[in-house]
Coordinates of C-alpha atoms and ligand atoms in Angstrom, one line a residue:
M1 CA 0.0 0.0 0.0
L2 CA 1.1 3.5 -0.7
K3 CA 1.0 5.6 2.4
R4 CA 1.7 9.3 2.4
T5 CA 4.2 10.7 4.8
N6 CA 5.0 14.3 5.2
K7 CA 8.6 14.0 6.2
S8 CA 9.8 15.5 2.9
T9 CA 10.2 19.1 1.9
A10 CA 7.0 21.0 1.1
H11 CA 8.1 23.0 -1.9
R12 CA 10.9 23.0 -4.5
K13 CA 12.4 25.7 -6.5
F14 CA 13.2 24.7 -10.0
S15 CA 13.9 28.0 -11.7
P16 CA 17.5 28.9 -12.3
S17 CA 16.6 32.6 -12.1
G18 CA 15.5 32.1 -8.6
A19 CA 11.9 32.8 -9.4
L20 CA 9.5 30.7 -7.3
V21 CA 8.0 28.0 -9.4
R22 CA 4.7 26.8 -8.0
E23 CA 4.7 23.1 -7.5
P24 CA 2.3 20.9 -5.6
A25 CA 3.3 20.1 -2.1
S26 CA 6.0 17.5 -2.3
F27 CA 6.0 14.6 0.0
E28 CA 7.3 11.1 -0.4
L29 CA 5.1 8.1 -0.6
S30 CA 6.0 5.3 1.8
F31 CA 6.8 2.4 -0.4
P32 CA 6.4 -1.1 1.1
N33 CA 9.6 -2.8 2.3
R34 CA 10.9 -5.4 -0.1
G35 CA 9.3 -8.8 0.4
T36 CA 10.1 -12.3 -0.6
N37 CA 11.1 -13.0 -4.2
K38 CA 7.6 -14.4 -4.8
Q39 CA 6.0 -11.3 -3.4
I40 CA 8.3 -9.0 -5.4
E41 CA 8.1 -10.9 -8.7
E42 CA 4.5 -12.0 -8.7
G43 CA 2.7 -10.1 -6.0
M44 CA 0.5 -7.0 -6.4
L45 CA 2.4 -4.7 -4.1
F46 CA 4.6 -2.0 -5.6
M47 CA 8.0 -2.5 -4.0
P48 CA 10.5 -0.6 -6.0
K49 CA 14.2 -1.3 -5.3
F50 CA 16.2 1.9 -4.7
S51 CA 19.8 0.9 -5.0
G52 CA 22.6 1.9 -2.7
N53 CA 22.6 5.4 -4.1
G54 CA 18.9 5.7 -3.5
L55 CA 18.0 5.6 -7.2
I56 CA 16.0 3.3 -9.5
P57 CA 16.4 3.4 -13.2
C58 CA 13.4 4.4 -15.4
V59 CA 12.9 3.7 -19.0
T60 CA 10.5 6.2 -20.6
R61 CA 8.5 5.3 -23.8
D62 CA 6.2 7.2 -26.0
V63 CA 2.7 5.8 -25.2
H64 CA 1.6 6.0 -28.8
S65 CA 4.6 4.8 -30.8
G66 CA 6.3 2.7 -28.2
E67 CA 9.6 4.4 -29.0
V68 CA 12.1 4.5 -26.2
L69 CA 12.6 8.1 -25.4
M70 CA 15.1 8.1 -22.6
L71 CA 16.6 6.4 -19.6
G72 CA 16.5 8.3 -16.4
Y73 CA 16.9 7.7 -12.7
M74 CA 14.4 8.4 -9.8
N75 CA 14.9 8.7 -6.1
R76 CA 11.9 8.2 -3.8
E77 CA 10.8 11.8 -4.1
A78 CA 10.9 11.8 -7.9
L79 CA 8.9 8.6 -8.1
S80 CA 6.5 9.9 -5.5
L81 CA 6.0 13.1 -7.4
T82 CA 5.6 11.2 -10.7
I83 CA 2.8 9.1 -9.2
Q84 CA 1.1 12.0 -7.5
T85 CA 1.3 14.7 -10.2
G86 CA 1.1 12.5 -13.2
Y87 CA 4.1 14.2 -14.7
A88 CA 7.5 12.6 -15.0
H89 CA 10.1 13.6 -12.4
Y90 CA 13.6 12.3 -12.3
W91 CA 16.7 12.7 -10.3
S92 CA 19.4 14.5 -12.3
R93 CA 22.7 12.9 -11.7
S94 CA 24.5 15.7 -13.5
R95 CA 22.9 18.4 -11.5
N96 CA 22.4 16.3 -8.4
Q97 CA 18.8 17.5 -7.9
L98 CA 15.2 16.7 -8.4
W99 CA 14.3 17.2 -12.1
H100 CA 10.8 18.0 -13.2
K101 CA 11.1 17.0 -16.8
G102 CA 10.0 19.8 -19.0
E103 CA 9.9 22.5 -16.3
R104 CA 12.7 24.4 -18.1
S105 CA 12.5 23.0 -21.6
G106 CA 8.7 22.7 -22.1
Q107 CA 9.3 19.0 -22.9
S108 CA 7.0 17.8 -20.2
Q109 CA 6.0 14.2 -20.0
P110 CA 2.4 13.6 -18.9
V111 CA 2.3 10.0 -17.7
R112 CA -0.2 7.6 -19.0
E113 CA 1.1 4.3 -17.4
I114 CA 3.6 3.4 -14.8
L115 CA 4.9 -0.2 -14.9
I116 CA 7.6 -2.0 -13.0
D117 CA 9.7 -5.0 -14.1
D118 CA 9.6 -8.4 -12.5
D119 CA 12.2 -7.9 -9.8
Q120 CA 11.0 -4.3 -9.4
Y121 CA 14.4 -3.0 -10.2
C122 CA 13.3 -0.7 -13.1
V123 CA 10.4 1.6 -13.7
L124 CA 8.8 2.0 -17.1
L125 CA 6.9 5.1 -17.9
K126 CA 4.6 5.5 -20.9
V127 CA 4.2 9.2 -21.6
H128 CA 2.5 11.4 -24.0
L129 CA 5.0 13.5 -25.9
T130 CA 3.7 17.0 -25.7
S131 CA 6.3 19.0 -27.7
G132 CA 7.3 16.5 -30.4
A133 CA 10.7 16.2 -28.8
S134 CA 11.9 14.6 -25.6
C135 CA 15.6 14.9 -25.9
H136 CA 17.1 18.2 -24.9
V137 CA 19.2 18.2 -28.0
G138 CA 15.9 18.5 -29.9
Y139 CA 15.3 15.0 -31.1
R140 CA 12.2 12.9 -30.4
S141 CA 14.3 10.3 -28.6
C142 CA 17.6 10.5 -26.8
F143 CA 18.6 7.5 -28.8
F144 CA 19.0 9.3 -32.1
R145 CA 22.4 7.9 -32.9
R146 CA 23.2 4.4 -34.0
L147 CA 26.5 2.5 -33.9
E148 CA 27.5 1.2 -37.3
R149 CA 29.5 -1.9 -37.7
G150 CA 33.1 -1.1 -38.7
D151 CA 35.1 -2.9 -41.3
D152 CA 36.8 -5.1 -38.8
R153 CA 33.5 -6.0 -37.1
T154 CA 34.7 -4.8 -33.8
A155 CA 35.0 -1.0 -34.3
F156 CA 31.9 1.0 -34.4
R157 CA 31.4 4.5 -35.5
A158 CA 28.5 6.6 -34.4
S159 CA 26.1 8.1 -36.9
L160 CA 22.6 9.5 -36.9
S161 CA 20.1 6.8 -37.1
G162 CA 18.5 6.6 -40.5
A163 CA 15.1 6.3 -39.0
Q164 CA 15.7 9.6 -37.1
Q165 CA 17.4 11.7 -39.7
G166 CA 14.2 13.4 -40.8
V167 CA 13.5 14.5 -37.2
R168 CA 15.5 17.6 -36.8
P169 CA 15.5 19.5 -33.6
L170 CA 12.4 21.5 -33.2
Q171 CA 12.7 25.3 -33.4
G172 CA 12.1 27.1 -30.2
I173 CA 13.1 24.2 -28.0
R174 CA 16.0 25.3 -25.8
W175 CA 17.6 23.7 -22.8
A176 CA 18.5 26.0 -20.0
G177 CA 20.2 23.4 -17.8
A178 CA 22.8 20.8 -17.9
Ligands
LIG201 ZN1 18.4 13.4 -24.6

């Protein structure tokens, strides 16, 4: 069962300019302790595994096309906020802070489904892509490059994926953060 606690901070500032960004009150959900393997793998309780650094990986897909958009990480607060607000929140490992996806870039991710894998080690979000792009570089997916097999069959060179070449960065999408 998900039980709300109020031990977490109430409000978060996201704006780099220091302007107060209104966010719903932030509080962490109390996720159940990890159970037996059977409970974890086949039970109906949501028991996400936050690893030693307190993070769980999250694969995010387009709910319509199924395309993988990105891989992110969530701490308890980010996952709680994602569940409660219906918008994807992550933990930014580069900035070391809570990351409300789209708060700066406009590339928000309204969540349509939240799934977890068998051992509850990885979250899967199915989101509705609002801006046409998810990656801060401007592409629909962060996975817009493809490794090509080299002549010696061991060396690979990076190139734009053929499937993505027609999808140029959208004008007006800018990234203010790291
Ligand atoms: Zn990206």
